[in-house]
Amino acid sequence: MAVWDDVVGQDRVTAQLAAAARDADAIVTADSALAGAPRDTPAPAGQTGASQMTHAWLFTGPPGSGRSTAARAFAAALQCVSPDRALGGAPGCGFCDGCHTSLVGTHADVEIVRTDLLSIGVKETRDLVRRAALSPAGGRWQVIVLEDADRLTEGAGNVLLKAVEEPAPRTVWLLCAPSIEDVLPTIRSRCRHLTLRTPPVSAVADVLIRRDGIEPAAAEAAARATQGHIGRARRLATDERTRARRAAVLKLPMRVDDIGGCLKAAQELIDAAGEDAKQVADEVDTKETEELRAALGAAAGTGGRLPRGTAGAMKELQDKQKRRATRTQRDSLDLALSDLTGFYRDVLALQMGASVPLANDEVRDNIQRIAASSTPERTLRRIEAVIACRGALDRNVAPLLAVEAMTAALRAG
Ligand SMILES: [Zn+2]
């Protein structure tokens, strides 16, 4: 299985990356040949020709299109040490040690940066830039995958810019962001830009069947319900809690007949998001806090006092945990809003007599009811209300207020 197999429905992008990996491999081979050759040996032609390889890449595409999967696959191909390459095989075999450790995240020269925080600051970015400047331990490429380049603060962006402008000879930056506008113009102008598209439902279903062993019917339903978002489709197909949450969200349109129902539905959405944040906190925060206490020299357990001068580090961790809770809550709400948009899109499809399969076929009765009792104009206004709610959350409006305004607007239609 080649590393590209997990990059779903992106033929053009994978072709470009495979070509770059091939040229990158030629550069490594030529350099090592050169190192052993007499001093006046000229550089081989392959290295001076128009190479498909470059030092900075920007992967953009809608959520779920597989930006980071594509970046990781490329990172793996750059580290591929398959003996087949000497026989003309393409790098990225998926089996060799280089490919495998890159994909599972343990390769010494592949740093995958994913944040569960809302922003990436100057300090973290400086550390990363220092790390990027190191020579690759394995002699191939030093690869930094920055999964949320859109979350760099402006200061952090400027730190990164210097590194991207003058990269070390074997350093490769792989930046991922939803859209090109999410990245500083100065940075993106120095990156080769790859655009991923939303993969077709059939391709997502296929990967769920092939890789996750999910029953075809369930895979198909999950892929359709999540409209080509691979990660969400997988979670929906494999996680009971996610299914229950989604079922509750899809009932919301039937509950906004009166203002009391609107307020109650809004409160429940917020509570569910809060629960998600709490669950993450329960799983991670306590352990993290104990680890830091131990590292700072406090006695294990609850009673140990922290040594003098370490309160700042503990405060920093608490701030980080708080930001993570906010992010988890927002992601959870975002998921609910996606499901709601999908519901009303189905309503609109019925109202317009479009002959497309419904994303939410399991609640077809309710979709039909709402479609029959309203007009396409009202449905469009409802979709706009969901989008406006998302915008308000992005602008840091208090979540409950934003969601209440949305449920009220859904009632008005
Ligand atoms: Zn390989």
Tab-separated table of C-alpha atoms and ligand atoms in Angstrom:
chain	number	residue	atom	x	y	z
A	1	MET	CA	0.000	0.000	0.000
A	2	ALA	CA	1.630	3.254	-1.109
A	3	VAL	CA	1.544	6.279	1.187
A	4	TRP	CA	-0.839	8.003	-1.245
A	5	ASP	CA	-3.618	5.470	-0.714
A	6	ASP	CA	-4.948	7.382	2.270
A	7	VAL	CA	-5.194	10.625	0.332
A	8	VAL	CA	-8.773	10.237	-0.804
A	9	GLY	CA	-10.094	11.612	-4.092
A	10	GLN	CA	-7.165	14.000	-4.786
A	11	ASP	CA	-5.559	12.589	-7.922
A	12	ARG	CA	-4.051	15.837	-9.170
A	13	VAL	CA	-2.475	16.716	-5.832
A	14	THR	CA	-1.029	13.247	-5.297
A	15	ALA	CA	0.465	13.238	-8.792
A	16	GLN	CA	2.210	16.533	-8.048
A	17	LEU	CA	3.477	15.338	-4.666
A	18	ALA	CA	4.688	12.042	-6.084
A	19	ALA	CA	6.666	13.913	-8.749
A	20	ALA	CA	8.173	16.181	-6.087
A	21	ALA	CA	9.100	13.188	-3.922
A	22	ARG	CA	10.820	11.594	-6.888
A	23	ASP	CA	12.883	14.729	-7.548
A	24	ALA	CA	13.597	15.083	-3.831
A	25	ASP	CA	14.900	11.532	-3.841
A	26	ALA	CA	17.132	12.349	-6.817
A	27	ILE	CA	18.555	15.331	-4.921
A	28	VAL	CA	19.421	13.165	-1.900
A	29	THR	CA	20.982	10.488	-4.094
A	30	ALA	CA	22.987	13.029	-6.083
A	31	ASP	CA	24.205	14.801	-2.950
A	32	SER	CA	25.435	11.613	-1.371
A	33	ALA	CA	27.113	10.548	-4.623
A	34	LEU	CA	28.728	13.979	-4.769
A	35	ALA	CA	29.990	13.673	-1.222
A	36	GLY	CA	32.023	10.614	-2.193
A	37	ALA	CA	33.194	11.953	-5.570
A	38	PRO	CA	36.367	13.929	-6.426
A	39	ARG	CA	36.084	17.642	-5.703
A	40	ASP	CA	35.827	18.887	-9.274
A	41	THR	CA	32.914	16.622	-10.217
A	42	PRO	CA	30.135	18.861	-11.561
A	43	ALA	CA	26.657	18.635	-10.036
A	44	PRO	CA	24.547	16.049	-11.833
A	45	ALA	CA	22.047	17.394	-14.336
A	46	GLY	CA	19.064	16.127	-12.392
A	47	GLN	CA	19.802	18.525	-9.600
A	48	THR	CA	20.087	21.666	-11.689
A	49	GLY	CA	17.061	21.006	-13.936
A	50	ALA	CA	13.560	22.282	-13.143
A	51	SER	CA	12.885	20.320	-9.981
A	52	GLN	CA	9.369	19.565	-8.807
A	53	MET	CA	10.729	19.754	-5.270
A	54	THR	CA	10.670	22.900	-3.176
A	55	HIS	CA	11.147	23.880	0.478
A	56	ALA	CA	7.761	25.214	1.459
A	57	TRP	CA	4.319	23.870	0.638
A	58	LEU	CA	0.879	25.090	1.509
A	59	PHE	CA	-1.981	22.577	1.563
A	60	THR	CA	-5.421	24.143	1.556
A	61	GLY	CA	-8.882	22.660	1.270
A	62	PRO	CA	-12.180	22.483	3.123
A	63	PRO	CA	-12.321	20.744	6.513
A	64	GLY	CA	-12.185	17.000	6.058
A	65	SER	CA	-10.611	17.101	2.621
A	66	GLY	CA	-7.483	15.539	4.113
A	67	ARG	CA	-4.953	18.385	4.124
A	68	SER	CA	-2.878	16.932	6.926
A	69	THR	CA	-3.203	13.400	5.550
A	70	ALA	CA	-1.757	14.613	2.251
A	71	ALA	CA	1.031	16.469	4.058
A	72	ARG	CA	1.901	13.391	6.122
A	73	ALA	CA	1.902	11.175	3.051
A	74	PHE	CA	4.318	13.573	1.389
A	75	ALA	CA	6.498	13.644	4.513
A	76	ALA	CA	6.597	9.842	4.410
A	77	ALA	CA	7.492	9.761	0.716
A	78	LEU	CA	10.370	12.186	1.401
A	79	GLN	CA	11.729	9.743	4.004
A	80	CYS	CA	11.152	6.602	1.932
A	81	VAL	CA	14.185	4.315	1.862
A	82	SER	CA	12.648	1.462	-0.078
A	83	PRO	CA	15.314	-0.450	-2.073
A	84	ASP	CA	12.856	-0.435	-5.018
A	85	ARG	CA	13.735	3.195	-5.672
A	86	ALA	CA	17.040	2.109	-7.181
A	87	LEU	CA	15.043	0.031	-9.671
A	88	GLY	CA	12.955	2.997	-10.752
A	89	GLY	CA	10.224	2.564	-8.129
A	90	ALA	CA	8.598	5.739	-6.821
A	91	PRO	CA	9.348	6.823	-3.254
A	92	GLY	CA	6.444	6.427	-0.831
A	93	CYS	CA	6.175	2.624	-0.760
A	94	GLY	CA	4.312	2.700	2.562
A	95	PHE	CA	6.214	-0.309	3.912
A	96	CYS	CA	9.809	0.682	4.538
A	97	ASP	CA	11.014	2.022	7.855
A	98	GLY	CA	11.122	5.618	6.578
A	99	CYS	CA	7.532	5.548	5.302
A	100	HIS	CA	6.159	3.661	8.259
A	101	THR	CA	7.702	5.735	11.057
A	102	SER	CA	6.743	8.954	9.263
A	103	LEU	CA	3.126	7.873	8.984
A	104	VAL	CA	2.817	6.831	12.621
A	105	GLY	CA	4.626	9.967	13.774
A	106	THR	CA	7.831	8.503	15.220
A	107	HIS	CA	10.346	9.417	12.492
A	108	ALA	CA	13.185	11.471	13.988
A	109	ASP	CA	13.125	13.935	11.087
A	110	VAL	CA	9.382	14.481	10.832
A	111	GLU	CA	7.843	16.905	13.277
A	112	ILE	CA	4.067	16.993	13.157
A	113	VAL	CA	2.639	20.035	14.875
A	114	ARG	CA	-1.033	19.880	15.645
A	115	THR	CA	-2.552	22.132	18.214
A	116	ASP	CA	-5.664	21.795	20.261
A	117	LEU	CA	-5.403	25.479	21.079
A	118	LEU	CA	-6.974	28.396	19.292
A	119	SER	CA	-3.651	29.964	18.377
A	120	ILE	CA	0.025	29.159	17.946
A	121	GLY	CA	2.259	31.762	19.586
A	122	VAL	CA	5.698	33.225	19.017
A	123	LYS	CA	7.408	31.030	21.607
A	124	GLU	CA	6.201	27.721	20.131
A	125	THR	CA	7.071	28.915	16.651
A	126	ARG	CA	10.604	29.919	17.679
A	127	ASP	CA	11.164	26.413	19.072
A	128	LEU	CA	9.905	24.985	15.832
A	129	VAL	CA	12.141	27.172	13.694
A	130	ARG	CA	15.145	26.096	15.752
A	131	ARG	CA	14.146	22.479	15.277
A	132	ALA	CA	13.730	23.011	11.520
A	133	ALA	CA	17.264	24.321	11.188
A	134	LEU	CA	18.785	21.001	12.329
A	135	SER	CA	20.313	18.694	9.767
A	136	PRO	CA	18.181	15.615	9.240
A	137	ALA	CA	19.442	12.782	11.446
A	138	GLY	CA	18.556	10.220	8.786
A	139	GLY	CA	20.398	12.137	6.060
A	140	ARG	CA	17.299	12.853	3.972
A	141	TRP	CA	14.949	15.738	4.837
A	142	GLN	CA	13.974	17.621	7.956
A	143	VAL	CA	10.202	17.870	7.592
A	144	ILE	CA	7.926	20.087	9.658
A	145	VAL	CA	4.191	19.552	9.199
A	146	LEU	CA	2.248	22.490	10.606
A	147	GLU	CA	-1.333	21.256	10.606
A	148	ASP	CA	-2.972	24.479	11.701
A	149	ALA	CA	-0.994	27.213	9.982
A	150	ASP	CA	-4.148	29.333	10.101
A	151	ARG	CA	-3.774	29.497	13.869
A	152	LEU	CA	-0.391	31.260	13.843
A	153	THR	CA	-0.598	34.623	15.545
A	154	GLU	CA	0.752	37.502	13.485
A	155	GLY	CA	3.942	37.562	15.557
A	156	ALA	CA	4.363	33.807	15.093
A	157	GLY	CA	3.783	34.209	11.361
A	158	ASN	CA	6.641	36.677	11.162
A	159	VAL	CA	8.941	34.287	13.009
A	160	LEU	CA	7.996	31.549	10.573
A	161	LEU	CA	8.453	33.851	7.590
A	162	LYS	CA	12.161	34.226	8.254
A	163	ALA	CA	12.566	30.449	8.352
A	164	VAL	CA	10.623	29.937	5.139
A	165	GLU	CA	12.569	32.704	3.393
A	166	GLU	CA	15.952	31.197	4.153
A	167	PRO	CA	15.435	27.493	4.661
A	168	ALA	CA	18.246	25.138	5.544
A	169	PRO	CA	19.154	23.088	2.442
A	170	ARG	CA	17.332	19.956	3.610
A	171	THR	CA	14.421	21.502	5.462
A	172	VAL	CA	10.867	21.211	4.173
A	173	TRP	CA	7.887	23.086	5.598
A	174	LEU	CA	4.436	21.636	5.016
A	175	LEU	CA	1.768	24.106	6.073
A	176	CYS	CA	-1.928	23.242	6.185
A	177	ALA	CA	-4.820	25.696	6.360
A	178	PRO	CA	-8.484	25.796	5.301
A	179	SER	CA	-7.902	28.489	2.680
A	180	ILE	CA	-5.076	30.546	1.278
A	181	GLU	CA	-6.500	33.682	2.904
A	182	ASP	CA	-5.859	32.097	6.315
A	183	VAL	CA	-2.099	32.444	5.879
A	184	LEU	CA	-0.049	35.664	5.835
A	185	PRO	CA	0.463	36.830	2.214
A	186	THR	CA	4.217	37.053	2.767
A	187	ILE	CA	4.319	33.398	3.804
A	188	ARG	CA	2.003	31.990	1.196
A	189	SER	CA	3.874	33.760	-1.601
A	190	ARG	CA	6.885	31.643	-0.675
A	191	CYS	CA	5.003	28.360	-0.662
A	192	ARG	CA	3.956	26.092	-3.477
A	193	HIS	CA	0.208	25.941	-3.148
A	194	LEU	CA	-1.847	22.744	-3.411
A	195	THR	CA	-5.630	22.846	-3.302
A	196	LEU	CA	-7.533	19.811	-2.074
A	197	ARG	CA	-11.200	19.374	-2.860
A	198	THR	CA	-13.983	17.788	-0.885
A	199	PRO	CA	-13.654	14.106	-1.773
A	200	PRO	CA	-16.661	12.435	-3.378
A	201	VAL	CA	-18.964	10.493	-1.042
A	202	SER	CA	-18.161	7.234	-2.829
A	203	ALA	CA	-14.412	7.722	-2.285
A	204	VAL	CA	-14.927	8.361	1.435
A	205	ALA	CA	-17.176	5.314	1.790
A	206	ASP	CA	-14.588	3.278	-0.032
A	207	VAL	CA	-11.789	4.216	2.352
A	208	LEU	CA	-13.982	3.462	5.390
A	209	ILE	CA	-14.676	-0.002	4.016
A	210	ARG	CA	-11.125	-0.679	2.914
A	211	ARG	CA	-9.168	0.742	5.807
A	212	ASP	CA	-11.523	0.673	8.761
A	213	GLY	CA	-13.394	-2.505	7.909
A	214	ILE	CA	-16.790	-0.826	8.158
A	215	GLU	CA	-19.839	-2.496	6.602
A	216	PRO	CA	-20.585	-1.034	3.149
A	217	ALA	CA	-24.083	0.227	4.030
A	218	ALA	CA	-22.906	1.934	7.229
A	219	ALA	CA	-19.868	3.385	5.449
A	220	GLU	CA	-22.055	4.771	2.684
A	221	ALA	CA	-24.483	6.349	5.173
A	222	ALA	CA	-21.695	7.913	7.261
A	223	ALA	CA	-19.951	9.285	4.160
A	224	ARG	CA	-23.179	10.802	2.866
A	225	ALA	CA	-24.163	12.245	6.252
A	226	THR	CA	-20.835	14.029	6.640
A	227	GLN	CA	-20.656	15.210	3.013
A	228	GLY	CA	-17.155	14.055	2.243
A	229	HIS	CA	-15.522	14.851	5.583
A	230	ILE	CA	-13.366	11.773	6.143
A	231	GLY	CA	-12.584	12.213	9.838
A	232	ARG	CA	-16.183	12.927	10.755
A	233	ALA	CA	-17.422	10.061	8.631
A	234	ARG	CA	-15.100	7.674	10.415
A	235	ARG	CA	-16.132	8.904	13.841
A	236	LEU	CA	-19.795	8.660	12.931
A	237	ALA	CA	-19.374	5.118	11.672
A	238	THR	CA	-17.382	3.938	14.679
A	239	ASP	CA	-18.476	5.978	17.706
A	240	GLU	CA	-21.839	5.466	19.393
A	241	ARG	CA	-21.692	8.762	21.273
A	242	THR	CA	-21.160	10.715	18.056
A	243	ARG	CA	-24.197	9.037	16.526
A	244	ALA	CA	-26.372	9.876	19.536
A	245	ARG	CA	-25.194	13.489	19.471
A	246	ARG	CA	-25.961	13.829	15.800
A	247	ALA	CA	-29.405	12.273	16.198
A	248	ALA	CA	-30.204	14.875	18.872
A	249	VAL	CA	-29.039	17.738	16.663
A	250	LEU	CA	-31.163	16.558	13.746
A	251	LYS	CA	-34.259	16.737	15.958
A	252	LEU	CA	-33.671	20.415	16.652
A	253	PRO	CA	-35.575	21.730	13.602
A	254	MET	CA	-38.746	20.077	14.962
A	255	ARG	CA	-38.356	21.708	18.358
A	256	VAL	CA	-38.309	25.389	17.514
A	257	ASP	CA	-42.075	25.913	17.183
A	258	ASP	CA	-42.283	28.180	20.202
A	259	ILE	CA	-39.850	30.450	21.953
A	260	GLY	CA	-39.563	28.138	24.962
A	261	GLY	CA	-38.488	25.314	22.663
A	262	CYS	CA	-35.935	27.600	21.002
A	263	LEU	CA	-34.308	28.540	24.295
A	264	LYS	CA	-34.302	24.965	25.530
A	265	ALA	CA	-32.789	23.620	22.310
A	266	ALA	CA	-30.095	26.309	22.426
A	267	GLN	CA	-29.239	25.501	26.017
A	268	GLU	CA	-28.966	21.802	25.197
A	269	LEU	CA	-26.572	22.428	22.315
A	270	ILE	CA	-24.377	24.511	24.596
A	271	ASP	CA	-24.532	21.907	27.363
A	272	ALA	CA	-23.545	19.122	24.972
A	273	ALA	CA	-20.557	21.152	23.775
A	274	GLY	CA	-19.621	21.838	27.387
A	275	GLU	CA	-19.764	18.110	28.122
A	276	ASP	CA	-17.387	17.422	25.256
A	277	ALA	CA	-14.948	19.980	26.635
A	278	LYS	CA	-15.261	18.464	30.097
A	279	GLN	CA	-14.618	14.982	28.774
A	280	VAL	CA	-11.407	16.106	27.080
A	281	ALA	CA	-10.396	17.931	30.246
A	282	ASP	CA	-11.025	14.829	32.378
A	283	GLU	CA	-8.971	12.721	30.034
A	284	VAL	CA	-6.008	15.042	29.621
A	285	ASP	CA	-5.833	17.880	32.154
A	286	THR	CA	-5.374	15.914	35.361
A	287	LYS	CA	-2.572	13.797	33.940
A	288	GLU	CA	-0.899	16.826	32.411
A	289	THR	CA	-1.080	18.752	35.672
A	290	GLU	CA	0.342	15.839	37.680
A	291	GLU	CA	3.168	15.460	35.184
A	292	LEU	CA	4.068	19.119	35.403
A	293	ARG	CA	3.934	19.041	39.202
A	294	ALA	CA	6.285	16.065	39.168
A	295	ALA	CA	8.599	17.794	36.694
A	296	LEU	CA	8.656	20.898	38.884
A	297	GLY	CA	9.683	18.808	41.836
A	298	ALA	CA	6.463	18.674	43.842
A	299	ALA	CA	5.724	15.479	45.759
A	300	ALA	CA	3.361	13.154	43.880
A	301	GLY	CA	-0.312	13.149	44.803
A	302	THR	CA	-2.325	16.112	45.938
A	303	GLY	CA	-0.557	17.336	49.053
A	304	GLY	CA	2.881	18.244	47.659
A	305	ARG	CA	3.586	21.947	47.689
A	306	LEU	CA	5.159	23.433	44.592
A	307	PRO	CA	8.704	24.710	45.006
A	308	ARG	CA	9.190	28.456	45.044
A	309	GLY	CA	9.242	30.167	41.661
A	310	THR	CA	7.319	27.506	39.722
A	311	ALA	CA	3.864	29.052	39.997
A	312	GLY	CA	4.344	30.723	36.617
A	313	ALA	CA	4.756	27.404	34.814
A	314	MET	CA	1.644	26.024	36.498
A	315	LYS	CA	-0.311	29.136	35.563
A	316	GLU	CA	0.850	28.781	31.963
A	317	LEU	CA	-0.442	25.209	31.877
A	318	GLN	CA	-3.778	26.243	33.337
A	319	ASP	CA	-4.145	28.940	30.698
A	320	LYS	CA	-3.364	26.406	28.012
A	321	GLN	CA	-5.970	24.012	29.406
A	322	LYS	CA	-8.544	26.766	29.456
A	323	ARG	CA	-7.854	27.673	25.848
A	324	ARG	CA	-8.127	24.000	24.921
A	325	ALA	CA	-11.528	23.744	26.613
A	326	THR	CA	-12.748	26.729	24.610
A	327	ARG	CA	-11.495	25.185	21.416
A	328	THR	CA	-13.126	21.798	22.137
A	329	GLN	CA	-16.426	23.472	22.912
A	330	ARG	CA	-16.250	25.452	19.711
A	331	ASP	CA	-15.372	22.404	17.602
A	332	SER	CA	-18.295	20.532	19.084
A	333	LEU	CA	-20.700	23.381	18.295
A	334	ASP	CA	-19.234	23.621	14.833
A	335	LEU	CA	-20.011	19.973	14.223
A	336	ALA	CA	-23.620	20.476	15.344
A	337	LEU	CA	-23.976	23.489	13.030
A	338	SER	CA	-22.646	21.420	10.094
A	339	ASP	CA	-25.273	18.782	10.772
A	340	LEU	CA	-27.993	21.441	10.914
A	341	THR	CA	-26.876	23.004	7.638
A	342	GLY	CA	-26.980	19.538	6.086
A	343	PHE	CA	-30.526	19.034	7.345
A	344	TYR	CA	-31.816	22.258	5.796
A	345	ARG	CA	-29.906	21.573	2.602
A	346	ASP	CA	-31.872	18.328	2.377
A	347	VAL	CA	-35.112	20.258	3.008
A	348	LEU	CA	-34.206	22.616	0.186
A	349	ALA	CA	-33.407	19.704	-2.135
A	350	LEU	CA	-36.894	18.253	-1.571
A	351	GLN	CA	-38.555	21.626	-2.020
A	352	MET	CA	-36.736	22.190	-5.309
A	353	GLY	CA	-37.507	18.660	-6.463
A	354	ALA	CA	-33.816	17.908	-6.906
A	355	SER	CA	-33.154	14.234	-7.461
A	356	VAL	CA	-30.064	13.892	-5.263
A	357	PRO	CA	-29.705	11.428	-2.410
A	358	LEU	CA	-30.422	13.060	0.963
A	359	ALA	CA	-27.453	13.484	3.277
A	360	ASN	CA	-29.675	12.692	6.248
A	361	ASP	CA	-31.805	9.940	4.834
A	362	GLU	CA	-32.413	8.440	8.292
A	363	VAL	CA	-34.595	11.445	9.217
A	364	ARG	CA	-36.341	11.695	5.858
A	365	ASP	CA	-39.797	11.928	7.507
A	366	ASN	CA	-38.861	15.064	9.395
A	367	ILE	CA	-37.169	16.569	6.367
A	368	GLN	CA	-40.353	15.988	4.384
A	369	ARG	CA	-42.473	17.544	7.115
A	370	ILE	CA	-40.410	20.718	7.273
A	371	ALA	CA	-40.217	20.877	3.476
A	372	ALA	CA	-43.997	20.650	3.159
A	373	SER	CA	-44.652	23.272	5.838
A	374	SER	CA	-42.292	25.964	4.517
A	375	THR	CA	-40.935	27.487	1.315
A	376	PRO	CA	-37.486	27.431	-0.320
A	377	GLU	CA	-37.098	31.107	0.661
A	378	ARG	CA	-37.660	30.272	4.312
A	379	THR	CA	-35.262	27.347	4.096
A	380	LEU	CA	-32.578	29.603	2.645
A	381	ARG	CA	-33.094	32.073	5.471
A	382	ARG	CA	-32.715	29.208	7.937
A	383	ILE	CA	-29.469	28.088	6.339
A	384	GLU	CA	-28.301	31.694	6.561
A	385	ALA	CA	-29.190	31.725	10.269
A	386	VAL	CA	-26.935	28.705	10.876
A	387	ILE	CA	-24.107	30.306	8.909
A	388	ALA	CA	-24.584	33.579	10.819
A	389	CYS	CA	-24.305	31.652	14.089
A	390	ARG	CA	-21.013	30.181	13.000
A	391	GLY	CA	-19.781	33.662	12.066
A	392	ALA	CA	-20.820	35.009	15.466
A	393	LEU	CA	-18.907	32.218	17.223
A	394	ASP	CA	-15.853	33.060	15.132
A	395	ARG	CA	-16.147	36.636	16.350
A	396	ASN	CA	-16.216	35.383	19.948
A	397	VAL	CA	-19.842	36.231	20.631
A	398	ALA	CA	-20.952	34.408	23.801
A	399	PRO	CA	-21.919	30.928	22.529
A	400	LEU	CA	-25.311	30.757	24.249
A	401	LEU	CA	-26.342	34.143	22.844
A	402	ALA	CA	-25.252	33.165	19.332
A	403	VAL	CA	-27.094	29.853	19.452
A	404	GLU	CA	-30.246	31.389	20.919
A	405	ALA	CA	-30.280	33.975	18.152
A	406	MET	CA	-29.990	31.096	15.677
A	407	THR	CA	-32.825	28.985	17.104
A	408	ALA	CA	-35.054	32.089	17.190
A	409	ALA	CA	-34.222	32.758	13.537
A	410	LEU	CA	-34.926	29.112	12.669
A	411	ARG	CA	-38.373	29.486	14.222
A	412	ALA	CA	-39.101	32.678	12.259
A	413	GLY	CA	-37.775	31.066	9.068
B	1	ZN	ZN	8.994	3.682	1.754
